[in-house]
Coordinates of N, CA and C in Angstrom, one line a residue:
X1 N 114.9 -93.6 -94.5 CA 113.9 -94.1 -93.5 C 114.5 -94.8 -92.3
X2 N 115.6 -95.5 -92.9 CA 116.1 -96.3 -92.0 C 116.8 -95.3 -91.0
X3 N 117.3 -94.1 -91.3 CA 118.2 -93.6 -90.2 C 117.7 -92.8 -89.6
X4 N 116.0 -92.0 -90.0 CA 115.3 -91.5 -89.3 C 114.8 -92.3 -88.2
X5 N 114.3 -93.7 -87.8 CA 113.9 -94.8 -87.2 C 115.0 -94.8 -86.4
X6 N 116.2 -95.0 -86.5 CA 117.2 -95.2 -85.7 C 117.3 -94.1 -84.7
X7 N 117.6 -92.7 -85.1 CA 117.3 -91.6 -84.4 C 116.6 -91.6 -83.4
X8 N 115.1 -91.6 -84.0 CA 113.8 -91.6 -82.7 C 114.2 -92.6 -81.8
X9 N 114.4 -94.5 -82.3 CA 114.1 -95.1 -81.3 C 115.9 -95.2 -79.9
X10 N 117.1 -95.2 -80.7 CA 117.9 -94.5 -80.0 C 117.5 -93.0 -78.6
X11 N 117.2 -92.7 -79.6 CA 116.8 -91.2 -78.7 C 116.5 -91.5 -77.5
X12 N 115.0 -92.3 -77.4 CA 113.6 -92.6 -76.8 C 114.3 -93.4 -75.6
X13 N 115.1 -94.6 -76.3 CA 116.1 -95.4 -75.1 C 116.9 -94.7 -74.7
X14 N 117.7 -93.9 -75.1 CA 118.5 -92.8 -74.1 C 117.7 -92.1 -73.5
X15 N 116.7 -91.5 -73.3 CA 115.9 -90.9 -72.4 C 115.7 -91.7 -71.5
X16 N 115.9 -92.9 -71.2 CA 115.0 -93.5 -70.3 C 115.6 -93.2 -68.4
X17 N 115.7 -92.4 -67.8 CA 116.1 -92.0 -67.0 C 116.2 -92.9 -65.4
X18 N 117.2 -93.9 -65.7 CA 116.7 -95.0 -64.8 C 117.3 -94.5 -63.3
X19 N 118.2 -93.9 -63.1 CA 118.6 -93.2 -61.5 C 117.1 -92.5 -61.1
X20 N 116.7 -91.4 -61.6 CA 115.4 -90.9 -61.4 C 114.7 -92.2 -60.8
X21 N 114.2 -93.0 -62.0 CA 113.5 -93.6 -61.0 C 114.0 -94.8 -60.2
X22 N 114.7 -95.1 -60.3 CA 115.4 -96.1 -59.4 C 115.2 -95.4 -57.9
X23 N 115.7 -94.1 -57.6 CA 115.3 -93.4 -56.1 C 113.8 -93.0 -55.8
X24 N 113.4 -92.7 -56.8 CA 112.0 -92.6 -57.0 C 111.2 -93.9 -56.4
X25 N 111.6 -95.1 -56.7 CA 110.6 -96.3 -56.4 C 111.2 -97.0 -55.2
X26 N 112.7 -96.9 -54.9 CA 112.8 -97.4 -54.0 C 113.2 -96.7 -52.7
X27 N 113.3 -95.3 -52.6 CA 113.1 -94.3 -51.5 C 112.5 -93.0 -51.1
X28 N 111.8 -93.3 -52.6 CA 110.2 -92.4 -52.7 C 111.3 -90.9 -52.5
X29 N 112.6 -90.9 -52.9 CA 113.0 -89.5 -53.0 C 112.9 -89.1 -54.7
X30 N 113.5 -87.6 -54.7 CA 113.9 -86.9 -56.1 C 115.5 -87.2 -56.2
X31 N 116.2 -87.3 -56.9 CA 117.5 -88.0 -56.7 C 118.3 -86.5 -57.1
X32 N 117.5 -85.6 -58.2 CA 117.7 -84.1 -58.7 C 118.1 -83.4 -57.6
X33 N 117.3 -83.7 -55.9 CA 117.3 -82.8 -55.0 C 118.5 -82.8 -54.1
X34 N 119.3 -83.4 -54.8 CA 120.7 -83.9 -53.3 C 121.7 -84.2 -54.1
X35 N 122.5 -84.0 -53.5 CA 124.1 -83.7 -54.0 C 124.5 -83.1 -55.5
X36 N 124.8 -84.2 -56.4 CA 125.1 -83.0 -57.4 C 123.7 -82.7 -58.0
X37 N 122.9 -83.1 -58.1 CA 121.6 -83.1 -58.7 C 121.2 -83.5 -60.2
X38 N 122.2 -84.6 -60.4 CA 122.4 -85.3 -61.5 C 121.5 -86.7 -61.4
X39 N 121.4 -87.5 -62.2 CA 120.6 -88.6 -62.4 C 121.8 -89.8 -62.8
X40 N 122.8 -89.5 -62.7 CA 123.5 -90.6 -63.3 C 123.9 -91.5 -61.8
X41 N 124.7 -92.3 -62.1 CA 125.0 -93.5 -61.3 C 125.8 -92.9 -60.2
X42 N 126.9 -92.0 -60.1 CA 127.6 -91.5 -58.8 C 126.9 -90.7 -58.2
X43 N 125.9 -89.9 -58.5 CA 125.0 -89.0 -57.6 C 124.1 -90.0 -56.7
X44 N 123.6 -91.0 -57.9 CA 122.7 -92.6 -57.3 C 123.8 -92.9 -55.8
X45 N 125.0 -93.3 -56.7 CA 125.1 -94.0 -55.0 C 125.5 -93.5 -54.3
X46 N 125.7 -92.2 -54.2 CA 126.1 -90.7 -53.2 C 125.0 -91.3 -52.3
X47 N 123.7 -91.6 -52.5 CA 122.5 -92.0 -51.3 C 122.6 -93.2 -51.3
X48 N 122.4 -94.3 -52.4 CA 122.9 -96.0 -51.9 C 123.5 -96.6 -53.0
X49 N 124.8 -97.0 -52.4 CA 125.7 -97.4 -53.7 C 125.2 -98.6 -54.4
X50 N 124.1 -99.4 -53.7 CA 123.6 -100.6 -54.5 C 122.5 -99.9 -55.8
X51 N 121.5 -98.8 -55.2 CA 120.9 -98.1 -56.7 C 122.0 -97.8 -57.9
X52 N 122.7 -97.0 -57.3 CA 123.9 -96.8 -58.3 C 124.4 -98.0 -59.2
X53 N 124.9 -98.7 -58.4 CA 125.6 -99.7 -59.1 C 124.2 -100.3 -60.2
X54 N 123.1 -100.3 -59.9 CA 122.1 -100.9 -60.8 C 122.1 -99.3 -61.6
X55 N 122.0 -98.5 -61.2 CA 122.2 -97.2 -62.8 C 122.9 -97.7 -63.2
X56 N 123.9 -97.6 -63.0 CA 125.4 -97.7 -64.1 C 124.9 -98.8 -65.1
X57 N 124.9 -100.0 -64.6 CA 124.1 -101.6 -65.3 C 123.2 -100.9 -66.2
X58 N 121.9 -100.6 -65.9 CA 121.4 -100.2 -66.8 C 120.9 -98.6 -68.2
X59 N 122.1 -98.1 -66.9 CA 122.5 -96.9 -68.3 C 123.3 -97.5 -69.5
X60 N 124.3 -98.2 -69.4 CA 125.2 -98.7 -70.2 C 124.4 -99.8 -71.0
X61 N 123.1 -100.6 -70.1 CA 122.6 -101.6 -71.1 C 122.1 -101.1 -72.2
X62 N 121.3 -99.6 -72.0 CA 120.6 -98.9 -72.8 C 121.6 -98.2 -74.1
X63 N 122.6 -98.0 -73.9 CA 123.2 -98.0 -74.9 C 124.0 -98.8 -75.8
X64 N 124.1 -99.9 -75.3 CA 124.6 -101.2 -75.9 C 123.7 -101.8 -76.7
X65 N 122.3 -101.8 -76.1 CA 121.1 -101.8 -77.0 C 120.7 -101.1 -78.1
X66 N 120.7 -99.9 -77.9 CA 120.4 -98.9 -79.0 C 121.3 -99.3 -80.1
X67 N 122.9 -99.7 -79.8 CA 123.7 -99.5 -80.9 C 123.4 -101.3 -81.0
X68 N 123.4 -102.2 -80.7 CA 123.0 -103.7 -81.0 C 122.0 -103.5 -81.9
X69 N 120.2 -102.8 -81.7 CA 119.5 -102.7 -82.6 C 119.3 -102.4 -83.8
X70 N 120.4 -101.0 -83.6 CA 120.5 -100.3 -84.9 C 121.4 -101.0 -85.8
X71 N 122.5 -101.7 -85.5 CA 123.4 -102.5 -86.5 C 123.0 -104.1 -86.9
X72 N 122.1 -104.3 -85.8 CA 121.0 -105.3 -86.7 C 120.3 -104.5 -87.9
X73 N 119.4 -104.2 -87.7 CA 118.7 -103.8 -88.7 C 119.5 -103.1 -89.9
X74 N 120.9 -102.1 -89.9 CA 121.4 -102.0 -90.5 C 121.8 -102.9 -91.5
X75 N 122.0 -103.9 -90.9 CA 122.6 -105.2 -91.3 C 121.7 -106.2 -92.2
X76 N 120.5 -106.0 -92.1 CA 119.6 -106.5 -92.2 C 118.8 -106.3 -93.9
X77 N 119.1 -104.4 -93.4 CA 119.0 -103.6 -95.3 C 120.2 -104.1 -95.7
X78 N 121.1 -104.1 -95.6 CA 122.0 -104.5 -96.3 C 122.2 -106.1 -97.1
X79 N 121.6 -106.7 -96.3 CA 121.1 -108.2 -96.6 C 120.3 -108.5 -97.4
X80 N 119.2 -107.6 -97.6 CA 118.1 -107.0 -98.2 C 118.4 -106.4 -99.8
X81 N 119.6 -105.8 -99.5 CA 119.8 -105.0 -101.2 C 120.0 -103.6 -100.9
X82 N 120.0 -103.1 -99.4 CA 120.1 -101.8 -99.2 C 121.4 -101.5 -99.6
X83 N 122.7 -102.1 -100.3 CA 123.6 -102.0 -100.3 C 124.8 -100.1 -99.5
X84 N 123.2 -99.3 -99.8 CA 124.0 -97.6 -99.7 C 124.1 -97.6 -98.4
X85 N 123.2 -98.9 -97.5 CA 122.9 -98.3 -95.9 C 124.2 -99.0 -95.5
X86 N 124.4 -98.6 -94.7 CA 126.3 -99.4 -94.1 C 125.5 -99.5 -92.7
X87 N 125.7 -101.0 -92.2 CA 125.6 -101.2 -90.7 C 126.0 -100.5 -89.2
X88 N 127.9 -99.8 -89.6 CA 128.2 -99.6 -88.8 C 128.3 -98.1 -88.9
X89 N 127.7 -97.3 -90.0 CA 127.4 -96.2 -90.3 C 126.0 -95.8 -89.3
X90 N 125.1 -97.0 -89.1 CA 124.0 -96.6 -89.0 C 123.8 -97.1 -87.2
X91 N 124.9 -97.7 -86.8 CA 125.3 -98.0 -85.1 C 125.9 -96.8 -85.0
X92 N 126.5 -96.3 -85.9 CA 127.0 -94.8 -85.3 C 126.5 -93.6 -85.0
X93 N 125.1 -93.6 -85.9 CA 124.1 -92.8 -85.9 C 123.4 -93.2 -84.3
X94 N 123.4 -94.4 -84.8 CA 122.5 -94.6 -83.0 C 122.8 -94.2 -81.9
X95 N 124.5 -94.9 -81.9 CA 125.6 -94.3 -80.8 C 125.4 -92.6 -80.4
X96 N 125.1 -91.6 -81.5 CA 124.9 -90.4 -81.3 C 123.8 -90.1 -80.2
X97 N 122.7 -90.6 -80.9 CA 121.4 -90.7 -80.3 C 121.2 -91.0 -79.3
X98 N 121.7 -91.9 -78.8 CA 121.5 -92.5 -78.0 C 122.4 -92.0 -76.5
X99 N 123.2 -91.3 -76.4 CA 123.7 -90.1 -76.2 C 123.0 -88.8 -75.7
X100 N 122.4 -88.3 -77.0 CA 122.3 -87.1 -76.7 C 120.3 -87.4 -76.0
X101 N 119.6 -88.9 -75.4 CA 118.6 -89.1 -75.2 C 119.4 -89.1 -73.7
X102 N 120.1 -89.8 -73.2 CA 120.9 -89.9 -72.3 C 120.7 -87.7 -71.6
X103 N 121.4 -87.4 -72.2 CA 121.9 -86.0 -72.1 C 120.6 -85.3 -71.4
X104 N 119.4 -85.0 -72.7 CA 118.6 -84.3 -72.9 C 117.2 -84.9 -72.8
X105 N 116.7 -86.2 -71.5 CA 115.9 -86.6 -72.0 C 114.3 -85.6 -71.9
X106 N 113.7 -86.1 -73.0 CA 112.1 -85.4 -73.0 C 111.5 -85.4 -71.7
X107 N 111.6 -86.6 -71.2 CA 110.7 -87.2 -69.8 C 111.1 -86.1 -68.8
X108 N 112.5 -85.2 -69.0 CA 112.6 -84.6 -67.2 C 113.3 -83.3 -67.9
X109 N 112.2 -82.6 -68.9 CA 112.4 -81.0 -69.2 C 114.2 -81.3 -69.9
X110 N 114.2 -82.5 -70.6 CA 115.8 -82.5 -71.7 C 117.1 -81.9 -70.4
X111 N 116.7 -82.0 -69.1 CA 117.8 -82.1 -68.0 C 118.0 -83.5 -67.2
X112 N 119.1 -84.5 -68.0 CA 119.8 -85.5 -67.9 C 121.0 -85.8 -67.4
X113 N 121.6 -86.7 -67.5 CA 123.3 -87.3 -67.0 C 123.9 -86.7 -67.6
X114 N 125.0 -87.6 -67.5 CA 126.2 -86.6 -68.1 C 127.2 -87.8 -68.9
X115 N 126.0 -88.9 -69.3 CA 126.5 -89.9 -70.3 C 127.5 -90.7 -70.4
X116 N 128.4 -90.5 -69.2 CA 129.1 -92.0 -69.1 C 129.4 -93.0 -69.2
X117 N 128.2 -94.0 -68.7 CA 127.9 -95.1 -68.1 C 127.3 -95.2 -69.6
X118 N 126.3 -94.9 -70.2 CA 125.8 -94.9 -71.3 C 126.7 -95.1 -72.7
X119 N 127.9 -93.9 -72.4 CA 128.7 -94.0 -73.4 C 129.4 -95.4 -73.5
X120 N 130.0 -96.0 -72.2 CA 130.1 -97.5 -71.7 C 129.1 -98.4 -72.7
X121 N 128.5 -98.5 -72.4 CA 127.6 -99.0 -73.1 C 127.7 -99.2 -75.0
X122 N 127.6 -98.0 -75.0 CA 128.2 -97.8 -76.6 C 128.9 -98.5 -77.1
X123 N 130.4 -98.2 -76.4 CA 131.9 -98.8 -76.6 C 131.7 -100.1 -76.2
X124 N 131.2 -100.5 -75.7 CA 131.0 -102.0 -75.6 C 130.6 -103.1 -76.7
X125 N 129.6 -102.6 -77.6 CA 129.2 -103.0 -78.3 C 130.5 -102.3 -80.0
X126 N 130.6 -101.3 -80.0 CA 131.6 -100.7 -80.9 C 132.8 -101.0 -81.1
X127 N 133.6 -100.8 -79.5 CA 134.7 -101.1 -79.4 C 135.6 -101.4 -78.8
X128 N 135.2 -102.4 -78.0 CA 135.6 -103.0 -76.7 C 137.3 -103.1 -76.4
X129 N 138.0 -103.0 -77.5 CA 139.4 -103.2 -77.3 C 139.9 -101.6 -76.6
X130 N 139.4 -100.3 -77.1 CA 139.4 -99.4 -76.5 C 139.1 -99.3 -75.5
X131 N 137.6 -99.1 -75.4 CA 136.8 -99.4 -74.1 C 137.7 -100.0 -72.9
X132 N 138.2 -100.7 -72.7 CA 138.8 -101.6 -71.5 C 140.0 -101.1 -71.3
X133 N 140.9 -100.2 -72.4 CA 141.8 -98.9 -71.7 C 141.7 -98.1 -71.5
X134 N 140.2 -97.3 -71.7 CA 139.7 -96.3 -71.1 C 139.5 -96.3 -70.0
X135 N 139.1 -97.7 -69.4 CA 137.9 -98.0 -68.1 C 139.7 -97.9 -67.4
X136 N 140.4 -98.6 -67.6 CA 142.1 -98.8 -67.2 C 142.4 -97.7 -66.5
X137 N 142.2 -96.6 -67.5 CA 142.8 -95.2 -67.6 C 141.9 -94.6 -66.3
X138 N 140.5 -94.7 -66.4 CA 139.5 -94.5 -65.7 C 139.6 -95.1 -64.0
X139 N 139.8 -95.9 -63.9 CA 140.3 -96.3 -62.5 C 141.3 -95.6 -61.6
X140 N 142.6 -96.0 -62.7 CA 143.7 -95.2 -62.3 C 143.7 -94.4 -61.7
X141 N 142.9 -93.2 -62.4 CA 142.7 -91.7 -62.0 C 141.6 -91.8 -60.7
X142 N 140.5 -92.6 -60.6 CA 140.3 -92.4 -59.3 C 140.6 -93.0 -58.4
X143 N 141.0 -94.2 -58.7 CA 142.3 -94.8 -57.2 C 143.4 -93.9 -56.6
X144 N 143.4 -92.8 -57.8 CA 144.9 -92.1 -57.1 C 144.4 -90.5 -56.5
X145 N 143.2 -90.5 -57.0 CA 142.8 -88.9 -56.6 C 141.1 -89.0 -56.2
X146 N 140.6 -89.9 -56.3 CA 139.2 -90.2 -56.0 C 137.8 -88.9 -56.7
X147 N 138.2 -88.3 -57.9 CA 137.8 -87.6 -58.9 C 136.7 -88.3 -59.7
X148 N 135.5 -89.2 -59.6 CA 134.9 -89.3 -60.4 C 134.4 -88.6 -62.0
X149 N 134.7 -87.2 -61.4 CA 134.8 -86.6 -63.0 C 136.0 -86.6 -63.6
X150 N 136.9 -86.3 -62.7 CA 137.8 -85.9 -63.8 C 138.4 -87.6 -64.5
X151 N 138.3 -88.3 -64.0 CA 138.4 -89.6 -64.7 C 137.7 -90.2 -65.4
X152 N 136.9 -89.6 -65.3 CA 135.5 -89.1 -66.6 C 135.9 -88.8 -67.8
X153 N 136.0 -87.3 -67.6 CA 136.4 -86.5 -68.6 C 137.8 -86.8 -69.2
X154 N 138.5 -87.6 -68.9 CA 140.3 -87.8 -69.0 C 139.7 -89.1 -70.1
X155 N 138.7 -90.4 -69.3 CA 138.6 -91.3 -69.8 C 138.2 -91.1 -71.2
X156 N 136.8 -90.1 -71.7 CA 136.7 -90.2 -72.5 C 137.4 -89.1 -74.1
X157 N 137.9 -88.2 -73.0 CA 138.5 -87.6 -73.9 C 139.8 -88.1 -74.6
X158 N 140.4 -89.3 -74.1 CA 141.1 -90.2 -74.8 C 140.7 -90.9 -75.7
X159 N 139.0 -91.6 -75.5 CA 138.8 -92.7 -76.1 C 139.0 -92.6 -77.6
X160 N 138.7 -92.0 -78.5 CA 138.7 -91.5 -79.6 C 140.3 -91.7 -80.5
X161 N 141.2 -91.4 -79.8 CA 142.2 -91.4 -80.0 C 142.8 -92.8 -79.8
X162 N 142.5 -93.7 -78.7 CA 142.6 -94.5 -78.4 C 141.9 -95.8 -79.6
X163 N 140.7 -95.2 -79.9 CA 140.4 -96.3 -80.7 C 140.8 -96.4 -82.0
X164 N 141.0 -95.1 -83.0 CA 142.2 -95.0 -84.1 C 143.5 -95.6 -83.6
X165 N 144.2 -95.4 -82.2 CA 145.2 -95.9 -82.6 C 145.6 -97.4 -82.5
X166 N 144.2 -97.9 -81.8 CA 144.2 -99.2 -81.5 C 143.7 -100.0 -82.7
X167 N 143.3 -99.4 -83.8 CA 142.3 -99.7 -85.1 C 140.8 -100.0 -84.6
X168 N 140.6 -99.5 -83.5 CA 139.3 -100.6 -83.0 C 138.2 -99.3 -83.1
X169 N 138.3 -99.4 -84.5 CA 136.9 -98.2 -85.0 C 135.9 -98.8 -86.4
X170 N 136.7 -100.2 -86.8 CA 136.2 -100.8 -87.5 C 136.3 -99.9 -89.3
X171 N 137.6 -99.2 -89.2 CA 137.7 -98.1 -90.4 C 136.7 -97.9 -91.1
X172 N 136.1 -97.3 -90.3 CA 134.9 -96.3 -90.5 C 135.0 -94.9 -90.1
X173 N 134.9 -93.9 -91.2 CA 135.0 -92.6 -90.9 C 134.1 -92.0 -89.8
X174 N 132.9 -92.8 -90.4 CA 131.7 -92.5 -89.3 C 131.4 -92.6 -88.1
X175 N 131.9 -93.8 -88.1 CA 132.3 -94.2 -86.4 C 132.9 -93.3 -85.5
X176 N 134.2 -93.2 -86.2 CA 135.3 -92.5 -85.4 C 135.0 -90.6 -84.8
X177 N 133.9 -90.6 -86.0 CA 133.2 -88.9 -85.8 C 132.7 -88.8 -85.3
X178 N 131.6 -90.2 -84.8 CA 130.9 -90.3 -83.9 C 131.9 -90.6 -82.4
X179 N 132.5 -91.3 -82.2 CA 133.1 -91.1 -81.1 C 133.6 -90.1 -80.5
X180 N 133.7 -89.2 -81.6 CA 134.7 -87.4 -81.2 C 133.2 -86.7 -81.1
X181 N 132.2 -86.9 -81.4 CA 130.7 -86.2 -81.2 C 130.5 -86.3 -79.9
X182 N 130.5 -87.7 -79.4 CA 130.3 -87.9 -78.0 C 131.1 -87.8 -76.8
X183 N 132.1 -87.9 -77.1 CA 133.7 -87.4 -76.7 C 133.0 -85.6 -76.3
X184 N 133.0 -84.8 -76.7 CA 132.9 -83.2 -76.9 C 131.2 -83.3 -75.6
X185 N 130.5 -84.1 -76.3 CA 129.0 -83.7 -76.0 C 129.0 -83.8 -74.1
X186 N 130.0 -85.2 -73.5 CA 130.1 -85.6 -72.5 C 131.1 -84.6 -71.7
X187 N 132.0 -84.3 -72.4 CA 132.9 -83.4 -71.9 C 132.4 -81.8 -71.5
X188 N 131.4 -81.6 -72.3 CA 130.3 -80.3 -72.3 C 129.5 -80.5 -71.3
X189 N 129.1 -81.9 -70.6 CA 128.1 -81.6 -69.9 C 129.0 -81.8 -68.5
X190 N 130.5 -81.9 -68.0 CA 130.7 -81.8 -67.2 C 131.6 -80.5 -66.7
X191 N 130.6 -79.7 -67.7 CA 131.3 -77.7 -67.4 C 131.3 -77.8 -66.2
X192 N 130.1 -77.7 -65.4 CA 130.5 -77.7 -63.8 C 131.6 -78.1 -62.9
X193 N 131.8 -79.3 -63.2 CA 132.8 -80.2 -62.8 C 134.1 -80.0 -62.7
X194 N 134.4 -79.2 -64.5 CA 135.7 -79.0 -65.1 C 136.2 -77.5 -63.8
X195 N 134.9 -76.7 -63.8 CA 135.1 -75.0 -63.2 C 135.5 -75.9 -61.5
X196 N 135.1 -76.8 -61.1 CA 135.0 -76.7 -59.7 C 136.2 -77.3 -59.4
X197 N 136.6 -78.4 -60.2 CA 138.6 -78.7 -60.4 C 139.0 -78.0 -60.5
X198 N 139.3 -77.2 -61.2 CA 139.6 -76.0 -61.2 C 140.1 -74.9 -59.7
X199 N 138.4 -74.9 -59.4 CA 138.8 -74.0 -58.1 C 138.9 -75.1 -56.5
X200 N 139.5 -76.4 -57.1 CA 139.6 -77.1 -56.2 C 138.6 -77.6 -54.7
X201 N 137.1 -76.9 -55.7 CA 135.9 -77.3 -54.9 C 135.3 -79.0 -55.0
X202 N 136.0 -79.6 -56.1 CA 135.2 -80.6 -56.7 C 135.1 -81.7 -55.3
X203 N 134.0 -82.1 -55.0 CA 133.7 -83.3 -54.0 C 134.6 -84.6 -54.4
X204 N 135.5 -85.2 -53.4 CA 135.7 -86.6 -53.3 C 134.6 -87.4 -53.4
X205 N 135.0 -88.4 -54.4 CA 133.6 -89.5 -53.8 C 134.1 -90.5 -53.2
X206 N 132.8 -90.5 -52.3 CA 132.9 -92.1 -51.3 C 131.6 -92.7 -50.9
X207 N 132.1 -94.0 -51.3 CA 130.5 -95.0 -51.0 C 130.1 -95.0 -49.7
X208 N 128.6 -94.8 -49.4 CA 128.2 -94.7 -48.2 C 127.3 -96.3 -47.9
X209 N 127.4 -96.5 -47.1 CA 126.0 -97.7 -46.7 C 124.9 -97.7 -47.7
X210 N 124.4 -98.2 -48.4 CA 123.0 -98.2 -48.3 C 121.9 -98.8 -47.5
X211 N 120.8 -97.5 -47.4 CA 119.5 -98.3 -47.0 C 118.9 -98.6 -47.5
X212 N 118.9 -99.1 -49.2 CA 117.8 -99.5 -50.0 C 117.0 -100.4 -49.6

């Protein structure tokens, strides 16, 4: 019961599609209709970097949340006598979810981000010692080539690796599968991105003014 609950309400908070509406309420645009046609935080501030900068904030809160809630309550059966339910078994479950609500949410036909900022989120609460050499790693790469995805895709396709080698997975088998779930899932949703590096089409990013 407990990990079906986790699931839904995970899910439900990764869906919550806050770039959509963030342009939505504050320039009455579709945020889908202009540039990449993404909902996540660099498409946000492709139009004003101050919306953006509030996606990123609250895509990331949303998943810091999900996995905070779920490893309370985990925590909680376990306190209880649930002895079989493992806390950080059941943050890992969330961490999934919470992901793939992100990805696929219900609210806008299961066409979402591309889970970054979100995954942020996750690792913050999971694994912060990783997390802050990913974001490292993540900089790097766009200080020196201004690639928002591909220091994306570099960032998290390291993380995983990075947090086994760092021990900061909390030796949990679960965890760590979960991090290579979302690792693959984020890296899947930047097919486009990967094909346009590739043919050397991929857009520079650069902050523009905002008119919010």
């Amino acid at each position: 019961m407990i990990f079906a609950a986790t699931i839904v309400v995970a899910y439900l908070l990764g869906s919550i599609p806050f770039g959509y509406i963030l342009v939505r309420l504050f320039r009455g645009e579709d945020v889908r209709l202009t540039g990449s046609g993404n909902i996540g935080a660099t498409n946000v501030a492709r139009k004003a970097p101050m919306l953006g900068a509030l996606t990123l904030i609250l895509d990331a809160a949303k998943g810091f949340l999900a996995v905070a809630l779920a490893f309370k309550t985990g925590a909680h059966a376990w306190n209880s006598g649930s002895h079989g339910v493992n806390p950080i078994t059941v943050a890992a479950v969330a961490a999934v979810f919470v992901i793939l609500g992100h990805l696929f949410p219900v609210w806008l036909k299961f066409r979402g981000g591309k889970g970054v900022a979100t995954s942020a989120g996750v690792f913050v609460a999971l694994a912060p010692k990783a997390l802050v050499i990913s974001l490292i790693i993540f900089a790097v790469i766009v200080a020196a080539f201004r690639y928002v995805s591909l220091a994306s895709i570099v960032a998290v396709a390291v993380f995983p690796l990075i947090a086994y080698v760092t021990q900061d997975y909390h030796d949990s088998a679960a965890l760590l599968a979960a991090m290579c779930v979302i690792a693959v899932l984020v890296i899947a949703k930047h097919e486009g991105n990967i094909r346009r590096l590739l043919s050397g089409t991929e857009h520079r990013f650069e902050f523009k003014r905002s008119r919010a």
